[in-house]
Coordinates of C-alpha atoms in Angstrom, one line a residue:
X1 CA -29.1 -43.2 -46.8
X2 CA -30.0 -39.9 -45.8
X3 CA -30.2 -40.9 -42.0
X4 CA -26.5 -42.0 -42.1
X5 CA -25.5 -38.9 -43.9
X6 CA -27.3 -37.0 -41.1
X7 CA -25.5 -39.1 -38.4
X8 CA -22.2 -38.6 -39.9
X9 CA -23.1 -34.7 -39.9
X10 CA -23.9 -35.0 -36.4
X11 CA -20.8 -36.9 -35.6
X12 CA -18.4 -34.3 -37.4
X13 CA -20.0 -31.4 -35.9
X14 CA -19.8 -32.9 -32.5
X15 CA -15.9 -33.4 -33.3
X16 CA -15.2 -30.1 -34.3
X17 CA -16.9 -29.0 -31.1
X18 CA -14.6 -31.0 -28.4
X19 CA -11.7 -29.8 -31.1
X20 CA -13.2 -26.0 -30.2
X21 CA -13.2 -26.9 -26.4
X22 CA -10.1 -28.6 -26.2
X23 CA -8.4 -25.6 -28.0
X24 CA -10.3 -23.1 -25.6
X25 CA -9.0 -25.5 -22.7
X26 CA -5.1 -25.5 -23.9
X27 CA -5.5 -22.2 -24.5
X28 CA -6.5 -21.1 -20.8
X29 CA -3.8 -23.5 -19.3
X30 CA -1.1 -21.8 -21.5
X31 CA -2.4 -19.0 -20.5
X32 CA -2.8 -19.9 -16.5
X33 CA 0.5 -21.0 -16.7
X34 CA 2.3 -18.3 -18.1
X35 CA 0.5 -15.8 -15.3
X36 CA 2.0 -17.9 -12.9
X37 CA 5.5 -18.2 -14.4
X38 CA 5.0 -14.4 -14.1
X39 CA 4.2 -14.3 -10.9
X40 CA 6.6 -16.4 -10.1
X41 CA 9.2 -14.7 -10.9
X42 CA 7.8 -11.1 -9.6
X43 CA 7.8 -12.6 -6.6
X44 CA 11.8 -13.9 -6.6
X45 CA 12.5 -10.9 -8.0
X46 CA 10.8 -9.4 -4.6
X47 CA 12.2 -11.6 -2.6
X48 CA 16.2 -10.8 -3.5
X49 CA 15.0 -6.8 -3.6
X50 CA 13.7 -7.6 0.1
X51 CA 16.8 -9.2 1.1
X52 CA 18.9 -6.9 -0.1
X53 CA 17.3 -4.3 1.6
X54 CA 17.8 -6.2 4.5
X55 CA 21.3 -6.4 4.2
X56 CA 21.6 -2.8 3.5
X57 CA 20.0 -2.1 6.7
X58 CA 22.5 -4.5 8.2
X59 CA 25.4 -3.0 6.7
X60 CA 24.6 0.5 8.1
X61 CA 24.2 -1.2 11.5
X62 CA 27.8 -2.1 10.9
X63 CA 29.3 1.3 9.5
X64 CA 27.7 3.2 12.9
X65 CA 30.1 0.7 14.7
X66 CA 33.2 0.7 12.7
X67 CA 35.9 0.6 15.0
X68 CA 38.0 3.8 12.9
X69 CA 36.1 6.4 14.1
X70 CA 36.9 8.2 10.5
X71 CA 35.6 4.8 8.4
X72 CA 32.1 5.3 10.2
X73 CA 28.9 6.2 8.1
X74 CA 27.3 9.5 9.5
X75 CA 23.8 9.4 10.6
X76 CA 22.7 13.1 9.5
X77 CA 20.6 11.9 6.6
X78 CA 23.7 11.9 3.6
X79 CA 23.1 8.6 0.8
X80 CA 25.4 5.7 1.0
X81 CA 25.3 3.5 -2.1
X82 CA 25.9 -0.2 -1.1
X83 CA 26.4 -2.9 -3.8
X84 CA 24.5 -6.5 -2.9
X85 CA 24.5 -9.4 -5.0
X86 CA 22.7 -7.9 -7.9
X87 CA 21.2 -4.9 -6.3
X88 CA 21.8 -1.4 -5.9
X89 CA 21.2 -0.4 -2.5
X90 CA 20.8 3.7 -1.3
X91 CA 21.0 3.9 2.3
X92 CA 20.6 7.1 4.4
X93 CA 20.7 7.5 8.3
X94 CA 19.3 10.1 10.5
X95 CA 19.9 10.3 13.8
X96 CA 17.4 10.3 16.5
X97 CA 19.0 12.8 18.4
X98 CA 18.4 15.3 15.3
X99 CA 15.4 15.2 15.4
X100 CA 12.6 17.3 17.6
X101 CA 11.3 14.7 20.9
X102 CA 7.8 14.8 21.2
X103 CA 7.9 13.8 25.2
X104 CA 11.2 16.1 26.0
X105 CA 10.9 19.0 23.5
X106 CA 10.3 22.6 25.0
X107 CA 7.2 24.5 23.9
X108 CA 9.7 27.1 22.4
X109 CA 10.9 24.3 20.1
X110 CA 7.7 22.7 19.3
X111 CA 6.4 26.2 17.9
X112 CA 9.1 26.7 16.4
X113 CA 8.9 23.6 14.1
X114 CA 5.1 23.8 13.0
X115 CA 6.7 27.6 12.0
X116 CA 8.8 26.5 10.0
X117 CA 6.6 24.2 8.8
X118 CA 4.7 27.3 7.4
X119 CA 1.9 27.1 10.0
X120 CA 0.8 30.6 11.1
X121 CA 1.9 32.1 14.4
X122 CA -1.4 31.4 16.6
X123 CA -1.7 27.6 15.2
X124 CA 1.4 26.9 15.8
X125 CA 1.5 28.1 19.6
X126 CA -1.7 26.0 20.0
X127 CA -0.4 22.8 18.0
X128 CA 2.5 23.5 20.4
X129 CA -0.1 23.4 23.6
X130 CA -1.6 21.0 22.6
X131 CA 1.2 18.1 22.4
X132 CA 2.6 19.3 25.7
X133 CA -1.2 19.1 27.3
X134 CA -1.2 15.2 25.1
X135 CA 1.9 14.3 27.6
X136 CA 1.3 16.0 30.9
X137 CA -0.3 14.3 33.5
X138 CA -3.7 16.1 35.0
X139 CA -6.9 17.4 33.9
X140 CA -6.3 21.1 33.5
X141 CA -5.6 22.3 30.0
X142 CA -2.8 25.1 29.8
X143 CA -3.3 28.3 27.8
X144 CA -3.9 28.0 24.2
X145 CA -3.7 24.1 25.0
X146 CA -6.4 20.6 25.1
X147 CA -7.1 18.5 27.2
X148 CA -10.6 16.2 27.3
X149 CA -13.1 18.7 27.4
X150 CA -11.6 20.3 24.3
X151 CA -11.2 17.7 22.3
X152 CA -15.2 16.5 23.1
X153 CA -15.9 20.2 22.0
X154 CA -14.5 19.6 18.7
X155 CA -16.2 16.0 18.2
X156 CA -13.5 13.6 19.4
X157 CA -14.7 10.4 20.9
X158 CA -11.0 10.8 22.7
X159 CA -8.9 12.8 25.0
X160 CA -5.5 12.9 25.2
X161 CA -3.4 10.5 26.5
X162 CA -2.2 12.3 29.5
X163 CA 1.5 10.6 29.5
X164 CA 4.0 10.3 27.3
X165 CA 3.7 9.6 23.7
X166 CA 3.6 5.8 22.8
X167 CA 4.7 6.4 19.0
X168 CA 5.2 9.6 16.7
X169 CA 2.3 8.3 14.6
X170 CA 0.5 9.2 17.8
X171 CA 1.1 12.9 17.4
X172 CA -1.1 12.4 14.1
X173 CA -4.5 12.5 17.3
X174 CA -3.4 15.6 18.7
X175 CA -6.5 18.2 18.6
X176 CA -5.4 20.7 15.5
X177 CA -3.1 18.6 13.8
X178 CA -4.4 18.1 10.0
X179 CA -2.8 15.9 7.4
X180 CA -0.7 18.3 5.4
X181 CA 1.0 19.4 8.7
X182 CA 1.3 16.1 9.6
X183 CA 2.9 14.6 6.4
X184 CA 5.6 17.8 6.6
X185 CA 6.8 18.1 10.5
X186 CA 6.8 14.0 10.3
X187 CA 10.1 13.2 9.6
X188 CA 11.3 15.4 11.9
X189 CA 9.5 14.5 15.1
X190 CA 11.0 11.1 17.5
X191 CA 9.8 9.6 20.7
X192 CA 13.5 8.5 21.4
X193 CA 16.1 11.1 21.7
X194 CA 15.1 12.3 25.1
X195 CA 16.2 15.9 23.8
X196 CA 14.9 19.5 24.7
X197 CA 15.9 20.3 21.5
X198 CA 17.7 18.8 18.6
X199 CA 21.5 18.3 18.0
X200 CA 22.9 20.5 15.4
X201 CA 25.4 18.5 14.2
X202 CA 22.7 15.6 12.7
X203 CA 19.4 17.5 12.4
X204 CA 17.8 17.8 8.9
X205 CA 16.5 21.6 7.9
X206 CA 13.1 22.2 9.7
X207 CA 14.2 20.0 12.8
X208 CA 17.3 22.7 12.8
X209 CA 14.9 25.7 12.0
X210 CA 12.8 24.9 15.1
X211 CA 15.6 25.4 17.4
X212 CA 15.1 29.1 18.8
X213 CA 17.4 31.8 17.6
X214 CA 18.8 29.5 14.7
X215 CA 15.6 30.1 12.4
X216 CA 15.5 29.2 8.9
X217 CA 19.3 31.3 8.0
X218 CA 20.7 30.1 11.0
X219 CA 20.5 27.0 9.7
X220 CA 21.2 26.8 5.9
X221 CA 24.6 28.4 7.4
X222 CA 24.5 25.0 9.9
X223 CA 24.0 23.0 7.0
X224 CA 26.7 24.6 4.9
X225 CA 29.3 24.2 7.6
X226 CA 28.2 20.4 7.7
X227 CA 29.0 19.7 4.0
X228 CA 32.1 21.4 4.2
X229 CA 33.6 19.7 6.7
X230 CA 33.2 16.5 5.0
X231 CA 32.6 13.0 6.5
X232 CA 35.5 12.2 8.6
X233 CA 35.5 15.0 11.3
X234 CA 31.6 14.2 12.8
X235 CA 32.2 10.4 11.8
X236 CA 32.7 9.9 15.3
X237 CA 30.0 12.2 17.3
X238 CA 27.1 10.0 16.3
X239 CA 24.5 9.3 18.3
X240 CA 22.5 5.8 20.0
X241 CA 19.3 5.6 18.2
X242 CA 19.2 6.3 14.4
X243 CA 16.8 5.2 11.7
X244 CA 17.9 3.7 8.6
X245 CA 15.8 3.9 5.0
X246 CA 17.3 1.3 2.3
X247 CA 16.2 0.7 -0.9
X248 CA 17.5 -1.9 -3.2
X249 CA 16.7 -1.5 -7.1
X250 CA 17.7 -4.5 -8.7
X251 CA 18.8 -4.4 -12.7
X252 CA 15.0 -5.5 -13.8
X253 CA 13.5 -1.9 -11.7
X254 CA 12.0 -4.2 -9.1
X255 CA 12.6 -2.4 -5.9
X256 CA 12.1 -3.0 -2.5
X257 CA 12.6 -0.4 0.8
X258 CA 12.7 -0.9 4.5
X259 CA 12.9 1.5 7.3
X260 CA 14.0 0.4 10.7
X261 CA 14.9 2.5 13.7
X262 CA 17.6 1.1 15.6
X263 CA 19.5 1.5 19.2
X264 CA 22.7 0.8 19.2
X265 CA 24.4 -1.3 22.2
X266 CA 27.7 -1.6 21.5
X267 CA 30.0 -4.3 20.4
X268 CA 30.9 -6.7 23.4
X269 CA 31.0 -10.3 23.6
X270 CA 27.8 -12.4 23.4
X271 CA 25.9 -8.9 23.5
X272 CA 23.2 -8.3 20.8
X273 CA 25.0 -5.1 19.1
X274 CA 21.8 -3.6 18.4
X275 CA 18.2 -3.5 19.6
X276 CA 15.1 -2.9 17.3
X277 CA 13.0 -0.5 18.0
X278 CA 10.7 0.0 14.6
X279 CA 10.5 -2.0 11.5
X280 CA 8.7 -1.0 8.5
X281 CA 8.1 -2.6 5.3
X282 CA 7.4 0.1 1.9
X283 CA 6.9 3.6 1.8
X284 CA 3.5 3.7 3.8
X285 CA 3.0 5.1 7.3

C-alpha cells in the first residue's frame, strides 16, 4: 500500500514537471515569435523608409531637369519637402561646382578654407601644401608641403599618391590632416567640379569663405543676396554634378537617408538622364 502511494507520488510529480517544461516551452515560442513579428515588421517598416528615400532621390533627379527653367529645384543646399506614400521625405541638393575641388583648387583657396575652418595661419598653409604635393606628380616636396620622405618622418607606412585624388575621403591621408579638421572642411571639399575655386551662386558658407577676398563678411552678404532673390531667378544656372541627401521619416519615426552624387546628362531619347557617381546608405562616412 505504501509502495503504490509512493508510485502515484512519483507519477504526479513527474506530471507537474512536463506541465513546468511544456509551460517554459510555450512560453519561449510566444516569446520567439513575438521578437520575430517585431522584427518583422522593423524591417518593412525599413524597407518603405528605404524606398522612399529612393524615390526622393529620384525626384530631385527630376526637379534639376524640369523643362521650366523657373519649376527647377536649386542645388545650393535649400530643403525640399517631398510627400511619398506614407513618408515624409526632406531633400536638399548641393552642387558640386560649390564646393572647393581637391585636384583643381588653387593653394590660395585651399588655405583659405582650413581658415575658415578655424585652423591657424601656418597649419593651414601647410594643410594647403600638402594636398597640392598629394596631387602633383614628382618627388620634390614644395615649401611648407609632403611628399614621401615627410610623411616616413612622421610614421606613415605611406606617401602620397602623387596624382589626382581618387575620392574626397582620400584627403582624410593627407600628412596634418586630423579628425576634427576633417569632419568640418568635409562637406565642402569634391573631386568633381574641376573648379579653381567655387561658384558663388551654389557654395555653402566656409566653401564661400575660402574664396580669396570674399572672407567670412563677404560671404554672409553672398548668402543674404541668395535668399533674397528667391528660387526662381538661379533656378536655371545649376550646375552638372550635384549630391542629393534624402531622408524619409515615416509616421511610426522609422527613418531611412541616402546620399548619392549624381551627373546629370541630359534628357534625350534612349540616353540614361543621369549617371552615378557615389551612393551611400546612412549617415556614416
Amino acid at each position: 500500500m505504501m509502495f503504490g502511494r509512493h508510485t502515484r507520488g512519483v507519477a504526479l510529480l513527474i506530471v507537474l514537471w512536463g506541465c513546468t517544461l511544456l509551460a517554459i516551452m510555450l512560453g519561449g515560442f510566444a516569446a520567439l515569435a513575438r521578437t520575430e513579428g517585431l522584427q518583422a515588421r522593423y524591417q518593412f517598416a525599413q524597407t518603405r523608409a528605404h524606398y522612399a528615400a529612393e524615390a526622393g532621390v529620384m525626384r530631385a533627379i527630376a526637379a534639376l531637369q524640369a523643362p521650366d527653367a523657373s519649376s527647377r529645384w536649386i542645388a545650393d543646399g535649400r530643403v525640399y519637402v517631398f510627400a511619398f506614400d506614407d513618408a515624409k521625405v526632406d531633400i536638399t541638393i548641393v552642387d558640386e561646382d560649390g564646393k572647393v575641388d581637391l585636384n583643381a583648387a588653387s593653394g590660395d583657396v585651399l588655405t583659405g578654407l582650413f581658415k575658415a575652418a578655424g585652423v591657424q595661419d601656418d597649419r593651414a598653409g601647410r594643410l594647403s601644401s600638402a594636398i597640392q604635393d598629394w596631387r602633383r606628380p614628382g618627388d620634390a616636396a614644395s615649401p611648407n608641403g609632403a611628399k614621401k620622405p615627410q610623411y616616413e618622418a612622421a610614421g606613415l607606412a605611406y606617401g602620397p599618391r602623387n596624382g589626382p585624388f581618387a575620392s574626397v575621403e582620400e584627403a582624410r591621408m593627407v600628412l596634418g590632416m586630423d579628425a576634427a579638421t576633417w569632419a568640418t572642411v568635409a562637406p565642402a571639399l569634391t573631386i568633381w567640379s574641376g573648379r579653381e575655386r567655387p561658384n558663388t551662386e551654389h557654395a555653402q558658407p566656409l566653401a564661400l569663405a575660402a574664396i580669396p577676398g570674399l572672407g567670412g563678411a563677404g560671404a554672409e552678404a553672398v548668402l543674404a543676396t541668395r535668399a533674397q532673390g528667391g528660387g526662381g531667378a538661379m533656378a536655371g544656372g545649376n550646375g552638372v554634378t550635384h549630391t542629393i541627401r534624402a531622408e524619409a521619416i515615416l509616421d511610426d519615426g522609422t527613418r531611412s537617408s541616402l546620399t548619392s552624387t549624381i551627373r546629370l546628362r541630359g534628357i534625350r531619347s534612349g540616353n540614361q538622364p543621369y549617371a552615378v557617381l557615389r551612393w551611400r546608405e546612412g549617415d556614416t562616412e
